[in-house]
Coordinates of N, CA and C in Angstrom, one line a residue:
A1 N -14.3 -26.7 -3.7 CA -15.5 -26.8 -2.9 C -16.7 -26.2 -4.0
R2 N -17.4 -27.1 -3.7 CA -18.8 -26.4 -4.2 C -19.9 -25.8 -3.2
G3 N -20.1 -24.2 -4.0 CA -20.5 -23.9 -3.0 C -21.1 -22.3 -3.9
G4 N -21.3 -20.9 -3.7 CA -22.0 -20.3 -4.5 C -23.2 -19.9 -4.6
R5 N -23.3 -19.1 -5.6 CA -25.1 -18.4 -5.6 C -26.1 -18.9 -5.1
S6 N -26.5 -18.7 -4.6 CA -27.6 -19.0 -3.5 C -28.0 -20.4 -5.0
G7 N -26.9 -20.8 -4.9 CA -27.3 -21.9 -6.1 C -26.4 -23.2 -5.5
R8 N -25.4 -23.0 -5.1 CA -24.4 -24.4 -4.6 C -23.5 -23.6 -3.4
G9 N -22.5 -25.1 -2.9 CA -22.1 -25.0 -1.4 C -21.3 -25.9 -1.3
H10 N -20.5 -26.0 0.2 CA -19.8 -26.4 0.9 C -19.4 -26.1 2.3
G11 N -18.1 -27.2 3.4 CA -18.0 -26.7 4.8 C -17.3 -27.4 5.6
R12 N -16.8 -27.7 6.8 CA -16.6 -28.4 8.1 C -17.5 -28.3 9.4
G13 N -18.1 -28.8 10.0 CA -19.0 -28.6 10.9 C -18.7 -28.6 12.5
G14 N -19.5 -28.4 13.6 CA -19.8 -28.2 14.8 C -19.0 -26.9 15.1
A15 N -19.5 -26.9 16.5 CA -18.2 -25.6 17.4 C -18.2 -26.2 18.7
R16 N -17.1 -25.9 19.3 CA -16.9 -26.3 20.7 C -16.8 -25.2 21.3
G17 N -17.2 -25.0 22.8 CA -17.2 -23.9 23.4 C -18.3 -23.1 23.7
R18 N -19.4 -23.9 23.0 CA -20.2 -22.8 23.8 C -21.4 -23.4 24.1
G19 N -21.8 -23.7 25.2 CA -22.6 -25.0 26.1 C -22.4 -25.9 26.0
G20 N -20.9 -26.4 25.7 CA -21.0 -27.6 25.8 C -19.4 -27.9 25.0
G21 N -18.9 -29.3 24.9 CA -18.1 -30.0 24.0 C -16.7 -29.7 24.4
R22 N -15.6 -29.5 23.9 CA -14.1 -29.3 24.5 C -14.0 -27.6 25.3
G23 N -15.0 -26.8 24.6 CA -15.1 -25.5 25.4 C -15.5 -25.7 27.2
G24 N -15.6 -27.0 27.8 CA -15.8 -27.1 28.9 C -14.7 -27.9 29.8
R25 N -13.8 -28.7 28.8 CA -12.8 -29.2 29.8 C -11.6 -28.0 29.7
G26 N -10.7 -28.3 30.9 CA -9.8 -27.7 31.3 C -10.1 -26.2 32.0
A27 N -11.2 -26.2 32.1 CA -11.5 -24.9 32.3 C -11.1 -24.4 33.9
A28 N -10.4 -23.5 34.4 CA -10.1 -23.5 35.8 C -11.1 -22.7 36.9
E29 N -11.3 -23.6 38.0 CA -12.3 -23.4 38.5 C -11.7 -22.0 39.7
P30 N -12.3 -21.0 39.8 CA -12.1 -20.0 40.6 C -11.8 -20.1 42.0
D31 N -10.6 -19.8 42.7 CA -10.1 -20.5 44.1 C -10.4 -19.4 45.2
G32 N -11.1 -19.5 45.9 CA -11.0 -18.3 47.3 C -11.0 -16.7 46.5
G33 N -10.3 -16.0 46.2 CA -10.7 -14.7 46.1 C -10.0 -14.7 44.6
D34 N -9.5 -15.4 43.9 CA -9.1 -15.2 42.4 C -10.7 -15.0 41.7
T35 N -9.9 -14.0 40.8 CA -11.5 -13.4 40.4 C -11.2 -13.2 38.9
R36 N -9.9 -14.2 37.9 CA -9.3 -14.1 36.8 C -10.3 -15.3 36.1
E37 N -11.1 -14.9 35.1 CA -11.9 -15.8 34.3 C -11.5 -16.7 34.1
P38 N -12.1 -17.9 34.4 CA -11.1 -19.3 33.6 C -11.0 -19.2 32.1
T39 N -10.3 -20.4 31.8 CA -9.8 -20.4 30.7 C -9.7 -21.7 30.2
C40 N -9.8 -22.2 28.9 CA -9.9 -23.3 28.5 C -8.7 -23.7 27.6
L41 N -7.7 -24.2 28.7 CA -5.8 -24.3 28.3 C -6.3 -25.1 26.7
E42 N -6.8 -26.4 26.2 CA -6.6 -26.9 25.8 C -7.2 -26.4 24.4
C43 N -8.3 -25.6 24.2 CA -8.4 -24.8 23.1 C -8.6 -23.7 22.7
D44 N -7.4 -22.7 23.9 CA -7.6 -21.3 23.8 C -6.2 -21.3 22.6
D45 N -6.9 -20.8 21.3 CA -5.8 -20.4 20.3 C -5.4 -18.9 20.1
G46 N -6.3 -17.8 21.3 CA -5.9 -16.9 20.9 C -7.1 -15.7 20.7
L47 N -7.8 -16.4 19.3 CA -9.4 -15.5 18.7 C -10.4 -15.8 20.1
T48 N -11.2 -14.8 19.9 CA -12.5 -14.7 21.3 C -13.5 -15.1 20.5
E49 N -13.8 -15.5 19.1 CA -15.0 -16.6 18.3 C -14.3 -17.9 18.7
P50 N -15.4 -18.7 19.3 CA -15.4 -20.0 19.6 C -14.8 -21.0 18.6
Q51 N -13.7 -22.2 19.0 CA -13.5 -22.7 18.0 C -14.7 -23.6 17.0
L52 N -14.1 -24.2 16.5 CA -15.6 -24.8 15.1 C -15.2 -25.8 14.6
R53 N -16.1 -27.1 14.6 CA -15.6 -28.2 14.0 C -16.0 -28.2 11.9
L54 N -15.0 -28.1 11.6 CA -14.9 -28.0 10.1 C -15.0 -29.5 9.6
A55 N -15.8 -29.8 8.3 CA -15.6 -31.3 7.5 C -15.7 -31.0 6.0
M56 N -14.8 -32.1 5.6 CA -15.1 -32.1 4.2 C -15.3 -33.3 3.8
W57 N -16.0 -33.5 2.4 CA -16.1 -35.1 1.9 C -15.5 -34.6 0.6
E58 N -14.3 -35.5 0.3 CA -13.3 -35.3 -0.7 C -13.4 -36.6 -1.6
F59 N -13.3 -35.9 -2.4 CA -13.5 -37.3 -3.7 C -12.7 -37.1 -4.6
G60 N -11.5 -36.6 -4.4 CA -9.7 -36.7 -4.8 C -10.0 -36.1 -6.4
Q61 N -10.8 -35.2 -6.7 CA -10.6 -34.6 -8.5 C -9.8 -33.6 -8.4
C62 N -9.5 -32.4 -7.0 CA -8.6 -31.6 -7.6 C -7.5 -32.1 -7.8
D63 N -6.6 -30.8 -8.0 CA -5.0 -30.9 -7.9 C -4.1 -30.8 -6.8
P64 N -3.8 -31.9 -5.9 CA -3.3 -31.6 -4.8 C -2.3 -30.9 -4.6
K65 N -1.8 -30.2 -5.3 CA -0.7 -29.2 -4.6 C -1.7 -27.6 -4.9
R66 N -3.0 -27.6 -5.7 CA -3.9 -26.6 -5.5 C -5.2 -26.8 -4.3
C67 N -5.4 -28.1 -4.0 CA -6.5 -28.2 -3.6 C -6.8 -27.3 -2.0
T68 N -7.3 -26.3 -1.7 CA -7.4 -26.0 -0.2 C -7.8 -26.4 0.9
G69 N -8.6 -27.4 0.3 CA -9.2 -28.5 1.6 C -8.2 -29.1 2.0
R70 N -7.2 -30.2 1.1 CA -6.0 -31.1 1.4 C -5.0 -29.5 2.7
K71 N -5.3 -28.8 1.8 CA -4.4 -27.9 2.9 C -4.7 -27.5 4.2
L72 N -6.0 -27.0 4.4 CA -6.8 -27.1 5.5 C -6.7 -28.3 6.6
H73 N -6.9 -29.3 5.8 CA -6.2 -30.8 6.5 C -4.8 -30.9 7.2
R74 N -3.8 -30.5 6.6 CA -2.9 -30.2 6.9 C -2.2 -29.8 8.3
F75 N -3.2 -28.7 8.3 CA -3.1 -27.7 9.1 C -4.0 -28.1 10.4
S76 N -4.8 -29.4 10.3 CA -5.6 -29.5 11.3 C -6.6 -28.7 11.4
L77 N -7.2 -28.3 10.4 CA -8.5 -27.5 10.5 C -9.5 -28.1 10.1
I78 N -9.8 -28.9 9.3 CA -10.9 -29.5 8.7 C -10.6 -30.9 9.0
K79 N -11.8 -31.9 8.9 CA -11.2 -33.0 9.4 C -12.3 -33.8 8.1
V80 N -11.3 -34.6 7.4 CA -12.2 -35.6 6.2 C -12.9 -36.5 6.4
L81 N -14.4 -36.5 6.1 CA -15.3 -37.3 6.4 C -15.1 -38.4 5.5
P82 N -15.7 -39.8 5.8 CA -15.9 -41.0 4.5 C -17.2 -40.5 3.7
T83 N -17.5 -40.8 2.9 CA -18.8 -40.2 2.3 C -19.6 -40.6 2.7
S84 N -20.0 -42.0 3.4 CA -21.0 -42.5 4.1 C -21.3 -41.6 5.1
A85 N -20.5 -40.9 5.7 CA -20.6 -40.3 7.0 C -22.1 -39.4 7.3
F86 N -22.7 -39.2 8.1 CA -23.9 -38.3 8.2 C -22.9 -36.9 9.1
F87 N -23.6 -35.2 8.5 CA -22.7 -34.4 9.3 C -24.4 -33.8 9.7
P88 N -24.3 -33.5 11.0 CA -25.0 -32.8 11.6 C -25.1 -31.1 11.3
G89 N -24.3 -30.5 10.8 CA -24.6 -29.1 11.0 C -24.8 -28.6 10.0
L90 N -24.5 -27.5 9.3 CA -24.6 -26.9 8.0 C -23.7 -27.8 7.1
V91 N -24.7 -27.7 5.8 CA -23.8 -28.4 4.6 C -24.0 -27.8 3.3
L92 N -23.0 -27.2 2.9 CA -22.9 -26.5 1.7 C -22.8 -27.5 0.4
T93 N -24.0 -26.8 0.0 CA -24.5 -28.6 -1.3 C -25.5 -27.8 -2.1
P94 N -25.4 -28.3 -3.5 CA -26.7 -28.2 -4.4 C -27.7 -28.5 -4.4
Q95 N -28.1 -29.1 -3.0 CA -28.7 -29.9 -2.9 C -29.8 -29.0 -2.0
G96 N -29.2 -27.7 -1.4 CA -29.7 -26.9 -0.7 C -30.9 -26.0 -1.2
K97 N -31.8 -25.6 -0.4 CA -32.9 -24.7 -0.7 C -32.9 -23.4 -0.5
Q98 N -31.8 -23.1 1.2 CA -32.1 -21.8 1.4 C -30.4 -21.5 1.7
A99 N -30.5 -20.0 1.3 CA -28.8 -19.4 1.5 C -28.6 -19.3 2.6
V100 N -26.9 -19.5 2.9 CA -26.4 -18.9 4.4 C -27.0 -17.8 4.5
S101 N -27.0 -17.5 6.0 CA -27.3 -16.3 6.6 C -27.6 -16.6 8.3
P102 N -27.1 -15.0 8.7 CA -27.3 -14.5 9.8 C -27.8 -15.7 10.9
A103 N -28.8 -16.2 10.3 CA -29.8 -16.8 11.0 C -29.0 -18.2 11.7
D104 N -28.3 -18.7 10.8 CA -27.4 -20.0 10.9 C -26.4 -20.0 11.7
L105 N -26.3 -19.0 12.6 CA -25.1 -18.9 13.4 C -25.1 -20.0 14.5
D106 N -26.2 -20.1 15.3 CA -26.6 -21.3 16.3 C -26.0 -22.4 15.8
C107 N -26.3 -23.1 14.6 CA -26.3 -24.0 13.9 C -24.8 -24.5 13.7
V108 N -24.2 -23.2 13.4 CA -22.6 -23.4 12.9 C -21.6 -23.2 14.3
L109 N -22.0 -22.7 15.3 CA -21.7 -23.2 16.7 C -21.8 -24.0 17.1
Q110 N -23.3 -24.9 17.2 CA -23.1 -26.1 17.4 C -22.6 -27.6 17.0
S111 N -22.8 -27.2 15.6 CA -22.9 -28.2 15.1 C -21.8 -28.1 13.9
G112 N -21.1 -27.4 13.7 CA -20.3 -26.7 12.5 C -20.4 -26.7 11.0
V113 N -19.8 -26.7 10.0 CA -20.1 -26.4 8.6 C -19.2 -27.9 8.0
C114 N -19.9 -27.9 6.9 CA -19.1 -29.2 6.2 C -19.3 -29.0 4.5
V115 N -18.4 -29.1 3.6 CA -18.3 -29.2 2.4 C -17.9 -30.0 1.7
V116 N -18.3 -30.3 0.2 CA -18.2 -30.9 -0.5 C -16.7 -30.7 -1.2
D117 N -15.7 -31.2 -1.2 CA -14.3 -31.0 -1.8 C -14.2 -31.7 -3.5
C118 N -14.5 -31.1 -4.5 CA -14.1 -31.8 -5.7 C -14.1 -30.7 -6.8
S119 N -14.2 -31.3 -8.2 CA -13.7 -30.2 -9.1 C -15.1 -29.5 -9.7
W120 N -14.7 -28.4 -9.9 CA -15.9 -27.6 -10.9 C -16.3 -28.3 -12.2
A121 N -15.0 -28.9 -13.2 CA -15.5 -29.1 -14.0 C -15.7 -30.8 -13.8
R122 N -15.9 -31.3 -13.0 CA -17.0 -32.9 -12.5 C -17.6 -32.9 -11.3
L123 N -18.4 -31.8 -11.1 CA -19.8 -31.7 -10.4 C -20.6 -33.0 -10.4
D124 N -20.9 -33.3 -12.2 CA -21.7 -34.4 -12.4 C -21.4 -35.6 -12.0
D125 N -20.0 -36.0 -12.0 CA -19.8 -37.6 -11.0 C -19.8 -37.4 -9.5
V126 N -20.1 -36.3 -8.7 CA -20.4 -36.6 -7.9 C -22.0 -36.8 -6.9
P127 N -22.2 -37.8 -6.1 CA -23.3 -38.0 -6.0 C -23.4 -36.9 -4.5
F128 N -24.3 -35.7 -4.7 CA -24.4 -35.2 -3.8 C -25.9 -35.8 -3.2
S129 N -26.7 -36.3 -3.8 CA -27.9 -36.6 -3.0 C -27.5 -38.1 -2.3
K130 N -26.3 -38.7 -2.2 CA -26.4 -39.7 -1.2 C -25.3 -39.1 -0.2
L131 N -25.2 -37.4 0.2 CA -24.2 -36.8 1.2 C -25.0 -36.1 1.8
R132 N -25.3 -36.8 3.1 CA -26.1 -36.6 4.3 C -26.0 -35.6 5.3
G133 N -26.9 -34.9 5.2 CA -26.5 -33.5 6.4 C -27.2 -32.8 7.0
G134 N -27.3 -32.4 8.3 CA -28.2 -32.0 9.0 C -29.0 -30.9 8.3
Q135 N -28.6 -29.7 7.6 CA -28.8 -28.5 7.4 C -28.2 -28.1 6.2
P136 N -28.8 -28.4 5.0 CA -27.8 -27.9 3.8 C -28.2 -26.7 3.2
R137 N -27.5 -26.0 2.3 CA -27.2 -24.8 2.4 C -26.7 -24.2 0.9
L138 N -27.4 -23.1 0.5 CA -26.3 -22.6 -0.7 C -26.1 -21.2 -0.4
L139 N -24.6 -20.9 -1.1 CA -23.9 -19.7 -0.6 C -24.8 -18.7 -1.7
P140 N -25.0 -17.2 -1.4 CA -25.2 -16.4 -2.2 C -24.2 -15.9 -3.1
F141 N -24.4 -15.0 -4.1 CA -23.2 -14.8 -5.1 C -22.1 -13.8 -4.4
L142 N -21.1 -14.7 -4.9 CA -19.6 -14.0 -4.4 C -18.8 -13.7 -5.6
V143 N -17.5 -13.8 -5.5 CA -17.0 -13.7 -6.7 C -15.1 -14.4 -6.1
A144 N -15.0 -15.2 -7.0 CA -13.7 -16.0 -6.1 C -12.6 -15.2 -6.6
A145 N -11.6 -16.0 -5.6 CA -10.2 -15.1 -5.1 C -9.1 -16.2 -5.3
N146 N -9.1 -17.3 -5.7 CA -8.3 -18.4 -6.1 C -7.5 -18.5 -7.4
P147 N -6.6 -18.6 -7.0 CA -5.6 -18.8 -8.4 C -6.4 -19.3 -9.9
V148 N -6.9 -20.3 -9.5 CA -7.8 -21.0 -10.5 C -9.3 -20.2 -11.1
N149 N -9.9 -19.9 -10.5 CA -11.0 -19.5 -10.9 C -10.8 -17.7 -10.4
Y150 N -10.3 -17.0 -10.2 CA -9.7 -15.8 -9.8 C -11.0 -14.8 -10.6
G151 N -11.5 -14.1 -9.9 CA -13.1 -12.8 -10.9 C -14.3 -13.6 -11.2
K152 N -14.0 -15.2 -11.4 CA -15.5 -15.6 -11.4 C -16.4 -16.2 -10.6
A153 N -17.7 -15.8 -10.7 CA -18.5 -15.3 -10.1 C -19.0 -17.3 -9.5
S154 N -19.1 -17.0 -8.4 CA -19.2 -18.4 -7.7 C -18.7 -19.5 -7.5
K155 N -17.5 -20.2 -8.3 CA -16.6 -20.6 -8.6 C -15.4 -20.7 -7.5
L156 N -16.3 -20.8 -6.1 CA -15.4 -20.7 -4.8 C -14.4 -21.9 -4.9
S157 N -13.4 -22.1 -4.0 CA -12.7 -23.2 -3.4 C -13.4 -23.1 -2.0
C158 N -12.6 -25.1 -1.4 CA -13.3 -25.0 -0.2 C -13.4 -23.9 0.3
V159 N -12.1 -23.3 1.0 CA -11.4 -22.4 2.0 C -12.1 -21.4 1.6
E160 N -12.7 -20.7 0.2 CA -13.3 -19.5 0.2 C -14.8 -19.9 1.0
A161 N -15.5 -20.7 0.4 CA -16.8 -21.4 0.9 C -16.5 -21.4 1.9
I162 N -15.8 -21.6 3.1 CA -16.3 -21.9 4.6 C -16.4 -20.6 5.2
A163 N -15.5 -19.7 4.8 CA -14.6 -18.4 5.3 C -15.9 -17.9 4.5
A164 N -16.9 -17.7 3.5 CA -17.8 -16.8 3.2 C -18.9 -16.9 4.2
T165 N -19.2 -18.5 4.5 CA -19.9 -19.0 5.6 C -20.0 -18.1 7.0
L166 N -18.6 -18.5 7.5 CA -18.6 -17.8 8.5 C -18.5 -16.1 8.8
M167 N -17.6 -15.9 7.7 CA -18.4 -14.3 7.3 C -20.0 -13.8 7.7
I168 N -20.8 -14.8 7.1 CA -22.0 -14.5 6.6 C -22.9 -14.3 8.1
V169 N -22.2 -15.8 9.0 CA -22.9 -15.9 10.1 C -22.6 -15.1 11.2
G170 N -21.7 -14.4 10.7 CA -20.9 -13.7 12.0 C -19.6 -13.8 12.7
L171 N -18.7 -14.6 12.3 CA -17.7 -15.0 12.6 C -16.5 -15.1 11.8
P172 N -15.9 -13.5 11.7 CA -14.7 -13.2 10.5 C -13.5 -13.3 10.9
Q173 N -13.1 -13.6 12.8 CA -12.0 -14.2 12.7 C -11.7 -15.2 12.7
R174 N -12.5 -16.6 12.7 CA -12.6 -17.6 11.9 C -12.2 -17.9 10.5
A175 N -12.8 -17.3 10.3 CA -12.8 -16.8 8.5 C -11.6 -16.1 8.4
E176 N -11.0 -15.4 8.6 CA -9.6 -14.4 8.4 C -8.7 -16.3 8.7
Q177 N -9.1 -16.3 10.1 CA -8.1 -17.5 10.3 C -7.7 -18.7 9.0
L178 N -9.0 -19.1 8.4 CA -8.7 -20.0 7.3 C -7.8 -19.2 6.5
L179 N -8.3 -18.3 5.7 CA -7.8 -17.6 4.6 C -6.5 -17.6 4.8
S180 N -6.0 -17.0 5.9 CA -4.4 -16.5 6.0 C -3.6 -17.2 6.0
K181 N -4.1 -18.6 5.6 CA -3.0 -19.9 5.3 C -2.9 -19.9 3.8
F182 N -3.3 -18.7 3.1 CA -2.9 -18.7 1.7 C -2.6 -17.4 1.6
T183 N -1.5 -16.9 0.7 CA -1.5 -15.9 0.1 C -2.4 -15.3 -0.3
W184 N -3.4 -15.6 -1.0 CA -4.5 -14.8 -2.0 C -5.7 -14.8 -1.2
G185 N -5.7 -15.2 -0.1 CA -6.9 -15.6 0.7 C -7.6 -14.0 1.3
L186 N -6.7 -13.3 1.8 CA -7.3 -12.2 2.5 C -7.9 -11.6 1.1
N187 N -7.5 -11.8 0.5 CA -8.0 -10.8 -1.0 C -9.5 -11.4 -1.2
F188 N -9.9 -12.2 -1.0 CA -11.4 -13.1 -1.2 C -11.9 -12.2 -0.4
L189 N -11.7 -11.4 0.9 CA -12.6 -10.5 1.8 C -12.8 -9.4 1.0
R190 N -11.7 -8.4 0.9 CA -11.7 -7.7 -0.2 C -12.5 -7.8 -1.1
L191 N -12.2 -8.5 -2.1 CA -13.4 -8.6 -3.3 C -14.7 -8.5 -3.1
N192 N -15.2 -9.0 -2.1 CA -16.5 -9.2 -1.7 C -17.1 -8.7 -0.5
A193 N -15.9 -7.3 -0.1 CA -16.4 -6.5 1.1 C -17.8 -6.3 0.8
E194 N -18.5 -5.5 0.1 CA -19.6 -4.8 -0.2 C -20.6 -6.1 -0.3
L195 N -20.3 -6.8 -1.1 CA -21.8 -8.3 -0.8 C -21.5 -8.6 0.7
F196 N -20.4 -9.1 1.0 CA -20.7 -9.4 2.7 C -21.0 -8.7 4.1
E197 N -21.1 -7.1 3.8 CA -21.4 -5.7 4.4 C -23.2 -6.0 4.6
A198 N -23.8 -6.5 2.8 CA -25.2 -6.7 3.0 C -25.3 -8.1 3.5
Y199 N -25.2 -9.0 3.3 CA -25.5 -10.1 3.6 C -25.5 -10.5 5.3
V200 N -24.5 -9.6 5.7 CA -24.5 -9.9 7.5 C -25.4 -9.0 8.0
D201 N -25.8 -8.0 7.3 CA -27.0 -7.2 8.2 C -28.6 -8.0 7.7
C202 N -28.3 -8.8 7.2 CA -29.8 -9.6 7.0 C -30.2 -10.3 7.8
E203 N -31.5 -11.0 7.9 CA -32.0 -11.6 9.1 C -32.2 -13.2 8.8
D204 N -32.4 -13.5 7.2 CA -32.5 -14.7 7.6 C -32.1 -14.7 5.6
S205 N -33.0 -16.3 5.2 CA -32.3 -16.6 4.2 C -32.8 -15.4 2.9
A206 N -34.0 -15.3 3.2 CA -35.2 -14.6 2.0 C -34.2 -13.4 2.0
A207 N -33.9 -12.8 3.0 CA -33.1 -11.2 2.9 C -32.0 -11.3 2.5
V208 N -30.9 -12.6 2.7 CA -30.1 -12.4 2.0 C -29.7 -12.4 0.3
V209 N -30.9 -13.7 -0.3 CA -31.4 -13.4 -1.5 C -31.5 -12.2 -2.2
A210 N -32.8 -11.5 -1.4 CA -33.0 -10.4 -1.9 C -31.9 -9.3 -2.2
A211 N -31.3 -9.2 -1.1 CA -29.9 -8.3 -1.0 C -28.7 -8.9 -2.5
Q212 N -28.8 -10.2 -2.7 CA -27.6 -10.3 -3.2 C -28.7 -10.3 -4.7
D213 N -30.2 -9.9 -5.5 CA -30.4 -9.6 -6.2 C -30.3 -8.1 -6.5
R214 N -30.6 -7.3 -5.5 CA -30.4 -6.0 -5.0 C -29.5 -5.2 -5.9
L215 N -28.1 -6.0 -5.0 CA -27.0 -5.6 -5.5 C -26.7 -5.9 -6.7
M216 N -27.2 -7.0 -7.8 CA -26.9 -7.3 -9.1 C -27.1 -6.4 -9.5
A217 N -28.2 -6.1 -9.7 CA -29.3 -5.1 -10.5 C -28.4 -4.1 -10.6
Q218 N -27.8 -3.6 -9.3 CA -27.6 -1.7 -9.1 C -26.1 -2.3 -10.4
W219 N -25.3 -3.0 -10.2 CA -24.2 -3.2 -10.8 C -24.4 -3.3 -12.5
Q220 N -25.5 -4.3 -13.1 CA -26.3 -4.4 -14.0 C -26.5 -3.1 -14.7
G221 N -27.4 -2.2 -13.7 CA -27.4 -1.2 -14.5 C -26.8 0.1 -14.7
G222 N -25.6 -0.1 -13.6 CA -24.3 0.6 -14.1 C -23.4 0.1 -15.3
R223 N -24.1 -0.7 -15.7 CA -23.1 -1.2 -17.3 C -23.6 -0.7 -18.2
D224 N -25.1 -0.6 -18.1 CA -26.4 0.1 -19.3 C -26.3 1.6 -19.5

């Protein structure tokens, strides 16, 4: 997944259950004295956060046994899009000009997140400029926890990139749901706990970048 430091991105997109979509189907109508809250039997998975539409453009460059995007697809947690498809939501891509921030929450809920599933070693082979999306974004600085790039700055897998986006916009349950499918997944949140804590307190992209730069300067100063 290409995402990374206010400089690269990923995703699946769209949301259900907030102002429309599948969230409205199957809701029980209160009957007489029944004061129970309506429930959506079709999409209730036990989490309090809305279900999201997640998608990816997949280029077949990764080892199928290690590809986190394909594993999410096997769990029906993400949809594979043809490269010609337009994705209306937040798209993690090097073409982005702004960092993911809490200000993107409504976009994620309404239209979802989309990521580019490709190899870090073959970025030049990916036609990023031809992938069309509504809101291109970059991820701020984060450290990878996946086995291929463990400890490397910004070299996130697809699941890490999507989960990072969800953490930053304020959907931690959905982030943990995705990461829990991998034995190493939740360690991504522990490795980046200080960064996520700083990013979720920001109002917009500029504030996220400022928080990123401040923390990196502090860490660099601690080494000097």
